[in-house]
Coordinates of C-alpha atoms and ligand atoms in Angstrom, one line a residue:
M168 CA 164.4 72.8 -82.3
S169 CA 166.4 71.1 -85.1
K170 CA 166.1 72.3 -88.6
R171 CA 163.6 70.4 -90.8
W172 CA 165.4 67.8 -92.9
N173 CA 165.1 67.5 -96.6
V174 CA 164.3 63.8 -97.1
Y175 CA 163.9 61.7 -100.3
V176 CA 161.7 58.5 -100.3
T177 CA 162.5 56.2 -103.2
R178 CA 159.0 54.6 -103.4
M179 CA 155.6 55.1 -101.9
L180 CA 155.2 53.5 -98.4
P181 CA 152.3 53.0 -96.1
Q182 CA 150.6 56.3 -95.3
P183 CA 151.1 56.5 -91.5
A184 CA 154.9 56.4 -92.0
I185 CA 154.7 59.1 -94.7
D186 CA 152.4 61.2 -92.5
L187 CA 154.9 61.0 -89.6
L188 CA 157.8 61.9 -91.8
K189 CA 156.0 64.9 -93.3
E190 CA 155.1 66.3 -89.9
Y191 CA 158.8 66.9 -89.2
C192 CA 160.6 66.9 -92.6
D193 CA 160.3 68.3 -96.1
V194 CA 159.7 65.2 -98.1
E195 CA 159.8 64.2 -101.8
I196 CA 158.5 60.8 -102.8
N197 CA 159.1 58.9 -106.0
P198 CA 155.6 59.3 -107.5
D199 CA 155.8 56.1 -109.5
D200 CA 155.2 52.8 -107.8
Q201 CA 158.4 51.3 -109.4
V202 CA 162.1 51.1 -108.7
L203 CA 164.2 54.1 -109.8
S204 CA 166.9 53.6 -112.3
H205 CA 170.4 54.1 -110.9
E206 CA 170.7 57.4 -112.8
E207 CA 167.4 58.6 -111.4
L208 CA 168.5 57.7 -107.9
L209 CA 171.8 59.6 -108.4
T210 CA 169.8 62.7 -109.4
K211 CA 167.1 62.4 -106.7
V212 CA 169.4 62.0 -103.7
K213 CA 171.4 65.1 -104.4
G214 CA 171.4 67.6 -101.6
R215 CA 169.2 65.6 -99.2
D216 CA 169.8 65.3 -95.5
A217 CA 168.5 61.7 -95.5
V218 CA 167.1 59.1 -97.9
L219 CA 164.6 56.5 -97.1
C220 CA 165.5 53.7 -99.5
L221 CA 164.4 50.1 -100.3
L222 CA 166.1 46.7 -100.7
T223 CA 165.5 47.1 -104.4
D224 CA 167.8 50.2 -104.5
T225 CA 171.5 49.7 -105.0
I226 CA 173.1 52.1 -102.6
D227 CA 176.7 52.3 -103.5
D228 CA 179.5 54.8 -103.1
E229 CA 178.4 56.6 -106.2
V230 CA 175.0 57.2 -104.5
F231 CA 176.7 58.6 -101.4
A232 CA 178.9 60.9 -103.5
A233 CA 175.8 62.1 -105.4
A234 CA 173.9 62.7 -102.2
G235 CA 176.7 65.1 -100.9
S236 CA 178.6 65.4 -97.7
Q237 CA 175.6 67.0 -95.9
C238 CA 173.7 63.7 -96.1
K239 CA 173.6 62.0 -92.8
L240 CA 171.5 58.8 -93.1
F241 CA 170.2 56.2 -95.5
A242 CA 167.3 54.5 -93.7
N243 CA 166.8 51.1 -95.5
Y244 CA 163.3 49.8 -95.4
A245 CA 164.2 46.2 -94.8
V246 CA 166.0 44.2 -92.2
G247 CA 168.5 42.9 -94.7
F248 CA 170.9 45.6 -96.0
N249 CA 173.0 43.6 -98.6
N250 CA 171.8 46.3 -101.1
V251 CA 173.9 48.9 -99.3
D252 CA 177.6 49.3 -99.4
V253 CA 177.9 49.8 -95.6
E254 CA 181.7 50.1 -95.7
A255 CA 181.6 52.9 -98.2
A256 CA 178.9 54.6 -96.1
T257 CA 181.0 54.4 -93.0
K258 CA 184.1 55.8 -94.7
R259 CA 182.0 58.8 -95.8
G260 CA 180.5 59.2 -92.3
V261 CA 177.0 58.3 -93.5
M262 CA 174.7 56.3 -91.1
I263 CA 172.8 53.3 -92.3
S264 CA 169.7 52.0 -90.5
N265 CA 167.4 49.0 -91.1
T266 CA 164.0 47.7 -89.8
P267 CA 164.6 44.6 -87.6
D268 CA 162.2 43.0 -85.2
V269 CA 158.9 44.3 -86.6
L270 CA 159.0 41.8 -89.6
T271 CA 160.2 38.8 -87.6
D272 CA 156.8 37.2 -87.1
A273 CA 155.5 37.9 -90.6
T274 CA 158.7 36.5 -92.2
A275 CA 158.7 33.4 -90.0
D276 CA 155.0 32.9 -90.7
L277 CA 155.6 33.0 -94.4
A278 CA 158.3 30.4 -94.1
W279 CA 155.7 28.2 -92.5
T280 CA 153.2 29.0 -95.2
L281 CA 155.7 27.8 -97.8
L282 CA 156.5 24.7 -95.8
F283 CA 152.8 23.7 -95.6
S284 CA 152.2 24.7 -99.2
V285 CA 154.9 22.5 -100.5
A286 CA 154.4 19.6 -98.1
R287 CA 150.6 19.5 -98.7
R288 CA 150.7 20.5 -102.4
V289 CA 148.4 23.4 -101.7
V290 CA 149.0 25.5 -104.8
E291 CA 148.9 22.4 -107.1
S292 CA 145.7 21.3 -105.5
D293 CA 144.0 24.7 -105.9
K294 CA 145.0 24.7 -109.5
Y295 CA 143.7 21.2 -110.0
L296 CA 140.3 22.2 -108.7
R297 CA 140.1 25.4 -110.6
D298 CA 141.1 23.6 -113.8
G299 CA 137.9 21.5 -113.4
K300 CA 139.8 18.3 -112.8
F301 CA 138.2 17.5 -109.4
Q302 CA 136.0 14.4 -109.9
G303 CA 135.6 13.6 -106.2
W304 CA 137.7 12.3 -103.3
G305 CA 140.4 9.9 -104.3
P306 CA 142.7 7.7 -102.1
M307 CA 145.7 8.6 -104.3
L308 CA 144.8 12.2 -105.1
L309 CA 147.5 14.8 -104.6
L310 CA 149.4 13.0 -101.8
G311 CA 151.8 15.2 -99.8
R312 CA 154.1 14.7 -96.8
D313 CA 153.4 14.7 -93.1
I314 CA 154.6 17.6 -91.0
T315 CA 153.8 16.7 -87.4
G316 CA 156.6 14.8 -85.6
K317 CA 159.1 15.3 -88.4
T318 CA 162.6 16.8 -88.2
L319 CA 163.1 20.5 -88.9
G320 CA 166.5 21.7 -89.9
V321 CA 167.1 25.4 -89.3
I322 CA 170.2 27.1 -90.9
G323 CA 170.8 30.5 -89.3
T324 CA 169.4 31.2 -85.8
G325 CA 169.0 35.0 -85.7
R326 CA 165.7 36.6 -84.9
I327 CA 163.8 35.1 -87.8
G328 CA 165.3 31.6 -87.6
G329 CA 164.7 31.5 -83.9
N330 CA 161.1 32.7 -84.3
F331 CA 160.4 30.2 -87.1
A332 CA 161.8 27.3 -84.9
K333 CA 159.7 28.3 -81.9
K334 CA 156.6 28.0 -84.0
A335 CA 157.4 24.3 -84.6
K336 CA 156.4 23.4 -81.0
G337 CA 152.7 22.7 -81.8
F338 CA 153.8 20.2 -84.5
E339 CA 156.0 18.2 -82.0
M340 CA 159.0 18.5 -84.3
K341 CA 162.5 17.6 -83.6
I342 CA 164.7 20.6 -84.3
L343 CA 168.3 20.5 -85.6
Y344 CA 170.2 23.7 -86.3
N345 CA 173.4 24.9 -87.8
D346 CA 175.0 28.4 -87.5
V347 CA 178.5 29.7 -87.4
T348 CA 178.6 28.9 -83.6
P349 CA 176.2 27.1 -81.3
N350 CA 173.4 29.4 -80.0
P351 CA 172.4 28.6 -76.4
Q352 CA 169.5 31.0 -76.4
F353 CA 168.1 29.3 -79.5
E354 CA 168.5 25.9 -77.8
A355 CA 166.8 27.1 -74.6
E356 CA 163.9 28.6 -76.6
T357 CA 163.3 25.8 -79.1
G358 CA 165.0 22.6 -77.7
G359 CA 167.1 22.7 -80.9
V360 CA 170.2 20.5 -81.2
Y361 CA 173.4 21.9 -82.8
V362 CA 174.7 19.7 -85.6
D363 CA 177.2 20.3 -88.4
K364 CA 175.7 21.3 -91.8
E365 CA 176.2 17.9 -93.3
T366 CA 174.3 16.1 -90.6
L367 CA 171.5 18.6 -90.8
L368 CA 171.2 18.2 -94.6
K369 CA 171.3 14.4 -94.4
T370 CA 168.7 14.2 -91.5
A371 CA 166.2 16.9 -91.8
D372 CA 162.8 16.5 -93.5
F373 CA 162.4 20.3 -93.8
I374 CA 165.4 22.6 -94.2
S375 CA 164.7 26.3 -93.8
V376 CA 167.4 28.9 -94.4
H377 CA 167.6 32.1 -92.4
V378 CA 171.0 33.6 -93.0
P379 CA 172.0 37.1 -94.1
L380 CA 173.5 37.3 -97.6
L381 CA 177.3 37.6 -97.1
P382 CA 180.2 36.4 -99.3
S383 CA 180.3 33.3 -97.0
T384 CA 176.6 32.5 -97.5
R385 CA 176.4 32.9 -101.3
H386 CA 175.4 29.5 -102.7
L387 CA 175.4 28.0 -99.2
I388 CA 173.0 25.5 -100.7
S389 CA 174.3 24.2 -104.0
T390 CA 174.9 20.9 -105.8
N391 CA 176.8 19.1 -103.0
E392 CA 174.2 20.2 -100.4
F393 CA 171.3 18.9 -102.5
K394 CA 173.1 15.6 -102.9
L395 CA 173.2 15.2 -99.1
M396 CA 169.5 15.9 -98.7
K397 CA 166.9 13.1 -98.5
P398 CA 164.7 12.5 -101.6
T399 CA 161.8 13.5 -99.3
A400 CA 163.4 16.7 -98.1
I401 CA 161.8 20.1 -98.6
L402 CA 163.9 23.3 -98.8
I403 CA 162.5 26.7 -97.7
N404 CA 164.2 30.0 -98.5
T405 CA 162.9 33.3 -97.2
S406 CA 166.3 34.9 -96.6
R407 CA 168.0 36.1 -99.8
G408 CA 168.0 34.5 -103.2
P409 CA 171.7 34.1 -103.8
V410 CA 172.0 31.9 -100.7
V411 CA 170.6 29.1 -102.9
D412 CA 172.2 28.1 -106.2
E413 CA 169.1 28.3 -108.4
K414 CA 170.5 26.2 -111.2
A415 CA 171.5 23.4 -108.8
L416 CA 168.0 23.7 -107.2
V417 CA 166.3 23.2 -110.6
Y418 CA 168.4 20.1 -111.2
A419 CA 167.5 18.7 -107.7
L420 CA 163.8 19.4 -108.3
Q421 CA 163.7 18.0 -111.8
T422 CA 165.6 14.8 -110.9
N423 CA 163.6 14.3 -107.6
E424 CA 166.8 14.6 -105.6
I425 CA 164.6 16.4 -103.2
W426 CA 160.8 16.4 -102.8
G427 CA 160.2 20.1 -103.2
A428 CA 161.1 23.7 -102.4
G429 CA 159.3 26.9 -101.3
L430 CA 161.0 30.1 -102.2
D431 CA 160.1 33.8 -101.5
V432 CA 163.5 35.1 -102.8
F433 CA 165.5 34.6 -106.0
E434 CA 169.0 34.9 -107.2
N435 CA 168.4 37.7 -109.7
E436 CA 165.1 39.3 -108.6
P437 CA 162.8 40.1 -110.1
A438 CA 164.0 37.6 -112.8
V439 CA 163.4 33.9 -111.9
E440 CA 165.3 31.1 -113.5
P441 CA 162.8 30.0 -116.3
R442 CA 163.2 26.3 -115.6
L443 CA 162.1 26.8 -112.0
L444 CA 158.7 28.1 -113.2
E445 CA 158.2 24.7 -114.8
C446 CA 158.8 22.7 -111.5
E447 CA 155.4 21.8 -110.1
N448 CA 157.2 20.7 -106.9
A449 CA 158.2 24.3 -106.1
V450 CA 156.0 27.0 -104.6
L451 CA 157.3 30.4 -105.7
L452 CA 156.3 33.8 -104.2
P453 CA 157.3 37.3 -105.2
H454 CA 159.3 38.3 -102.1
V455 CA 156.3 38.9 -99.9
A456 CA 157.6 37.6 -96.5
S457 CA 157.1 41.0 -94.7
A458 CA 154.0 41.9 -96.8
T459 CA 151.3 42.4 -94.3
I460 CA 149.6 45.7 -93.7
D461 CA 150.8 46.0 -90.1
T462 CA 154.3 44.8 -90.7
R463 CA 154.9 47.1 -93.7
T464 CA 153.5 50.0 -91.7
N465 CA 155.7 49.3 -88.8
M466 CA 158.7 49.0 -91.0
G467 CA 157.9 52.4 -92.4
L468 CA 157.5 53.9 -88.9
I469 CA 160.9 52.5 -87.8
A470 CA 162.6 53.9 -90.8
V471 CA 161.1 57.3 -90.1
R472 CA 162.0 57.1 -86.4
N473 CA 165.6 56.5 -87.4
I474 CA 165.5 59.6 -89.6
L475 CA 163.9 61.7 -86.8
A476 CA 166.4 60.6 -84.2
A477 CA 169.3 61.4 -86.5
M478 CA 167.7 64.8 -87.2
Q479 CA 167.7 65.6 -83.5
G480 CA 171.3 64.5 -83.1
A481 CA 170.4 61.2 -81.3
V482 CA 171.6 57.8 -82.3
P483 CA 169.1 56.2 -84.7
P484 CA 167.5 53.3 -82.8
T485 CA 168.4 50.6 -85.4
L486 CA 171.7 51.9 -86.7
V487 CA 173.6 49.3 -88.6
N488 CA 177.1 50.9 -88.7
I489 CA 177.7 52.0 -85.2
E490 CA 181.4 52.5 -86.2
V491 CA 180.4 55.6 -88.0
L492 CA 179.7 57.3 -84.6
R493 CA 183.0 56.0 -83.1
A494 CA 184.8 57.5 -86.1
K495 CA 183.0 60.9 -85.5
E496 CA 183.9 60.7 -81.8
S497 CA 187.6 60.1 -82.4
N498 CA 187.7 62.9 -85.0
K499 CA 186.3 65.3 -82.3
A500 CA 188.9 64.2 -79.8
Ligands
DGY1878 C1 163.8 42.3 -95.5 O1 163.4 43.2 -94.7 O2 165.0 42.1 -95.6 C2 162.8 41.5 -96.2 O3 163.3 40.7 -97.2 C3 161.7 42.5 -96.7 O4 160.6 41.8 -97.1

């Protein structure tokens, strides 16, 4: 029987995950439903065996040092882990896990929600009605853009990009995609055609971005990319905010270089570029792509299962830095 681990959870999570964790571990949870300051985080992680952290926590080398050398795992409650310095973790022998798969459908669904909302001016129409402006059906009232039969451009063909594209089937869309290399599985599952980024930007009616945030993907969509897009194009971003240059996007929206944009993520969350708030042709959501009761519960359960596996000396099922184990093996040898 392994010793009960001492685990810190940086913010309240769905109860089933907390209940499972408490069954096997001694748990302290941040009692406030808000992000801890870096100083608070440094204090709270001290002496823990594992930490269950969120994408809003910056987990850097200072945090690993503060946690102490007994700390084995930081279980990140997100599929993306750009908030964690994985290299520093690996150097210190700390495992990092994430929560893939369980949020794929919810995130792809929300990308579609944004696509529909922008194309059919859903938010604007709702506001129009609530503002008491609806005087009856009008032939020119709130005209949007067709979706069925149009061309979908998918940038990034991992789990979420692939799932998003598969869902286009019912709308008889032509799919173009771009990624670092062609993806035969994506092609087989979606009928997508690999094109260079420029062709995709010039041709697609809807462009949806599904890449991780890396130095190479920061501002992947910026001034030059907007210039290539059609004036009728709609950009969707549910990946990470800094992938889209927000200032360039504001310019593109204000000058009608593109038709509209749907964003769930922002460059400097929770801050949003103020001029973006004034763009009626943008639908802006507060990073809720995985925010369904089932998905958030399952994310919590996966994070906890990673902690329990590590506690029993097993490999956490969704370990991000597998190299950490190799380093341990070669130290033993
Ligand atoms: C993730 O898991 O990376 C998502 O952005 C969370 O909503």
